[in-house]
């Protein structure tokens, strides 16, 4: 029998003074009320009630258990109320994973706007280019760039992540601007270890795919911000996300080159566990991100 139901029935017998009244309160038969009380007595192998034809009285152990049962049921009611509130109104903690550049420039502003709307939510944004495990690493949601490997996760497509070639005006004035894809072999190409394979840039253009070998590197930088700064300083040509270079291109600190050539854009997805009972804060965040993404697409 359900233990919590037995506790509630037992307390009703005490408070209402009879099995019959308790049966009416819980919409069950008097026989079933007796079974619930008997189940508790069997558990402790002792009587909890003294029963006569005229009255009921608690035994000593019955009185102790009644007090404890009231606390247990009160705690359960409070927990259910909190759970119900969190399921209806966004509240509590939200833990989010995102790649460093995309997370800094795209997710962080979105999250700030989301938290303004839902003041009872606390969020932690972890910026890491590593592909996290949502369960083992305790994340509610993750932004992922690239092809999906965790097919069992729910994916919300957010568009594509484009990368472009760029260099500073100072570099181009000194070494010339490449006009053909073959010209890149005569230039300084700043490598990004996490994006390249076997020291090759794979670019797609009018004639298909081109493999551009990188010369022995004089500098390698494993962070997009450092990569950008080196190129702005005039050190060489970078292959970087258009999102990361947007402000520098607009200000003239960098110039896009060979605009017809770039790697294939990589898909961006918002991932979460396939849980139909997700918290209201997570559901609201997913809705917020999708709506913001839709508005941005319409603006473009």
Short mmCIF file of N, CA, C and O in Angstrom, two decimals, residues 171-178 187:
data_model
loop_
_atom_site.label_atom_id
_atom_site.label_comp_id
_atom_site.label_asym_id
_atom_site.label_seq_id
_atom_site.Cartn_x
_atom_site.Cartn_y
_atom_site.Cartn_z
N UNK A 171 48.92 44.93 -43.16
CA UNK A 171 49.51 43.71 -43.73
C UNK A 171 49.36 43.70 -45.26
O UNK A 171 50.30 43.39 -46.00
N UNK A 172 48.17 44.05 -45.74
CA UNK A 172 47.91 44.02 -47.18
C UNK A 172 48.75 45.07 -47.92
O UNK A 172 49.20 44.83 -49.05
N UNK A 173 48.97 46.21 -47.30
CA UNK A 173 49.82 47.24 -47.91
C UNK A 173 51.27 46.77 -48.02
O UNK A 173 51.99 47.09 -48.97
N UNK A 174 51.69 45.99 -47.05
CA UNK A 174 53.09 45.54 -47.01
C UNK A 174 53.32 44.32 -47.90
O UNK A 174 54.35 44.23 -48.59
N UNK A 175 52.37 43.35 -47.89
CA UNK A 175 52.61 42.09 -48.60
C UNK A 175 51.70 41.90 -49.83
O UNK A 175 51.84 40.92 -50.55
N UNK A 176 50.79 42.84 -50.04
CA UNK A 176 49.89 42.71 -51.18
C UNK A 176 48.65 41.92 -50.85
O UNK A 176 48.63 41.12 -49.90
N UNK A 177 47.61 42.14 -51.62
CA UNK A 177 46.34 41.45 -51.39
C UNK A 177 46.22 40.25 -52.33
O UNK A 177 46.37 40.40 -53.55
N UNK A 178 45.98 39.06 -51.80
CA UNK A 178 45.82 37.90 -52.68
C UNK A 178 44.51 38.01 -53.47
O UNK A 178 43.46 38.30 -52.91
N UNK A 187 51.72 33.93 -48.57
CA UNK A 187 51.37 34.81 -47.46
C UNK A 187 51.52 34.11 -46.10
O UNK A 187 51.62 32.88 -46.02
#
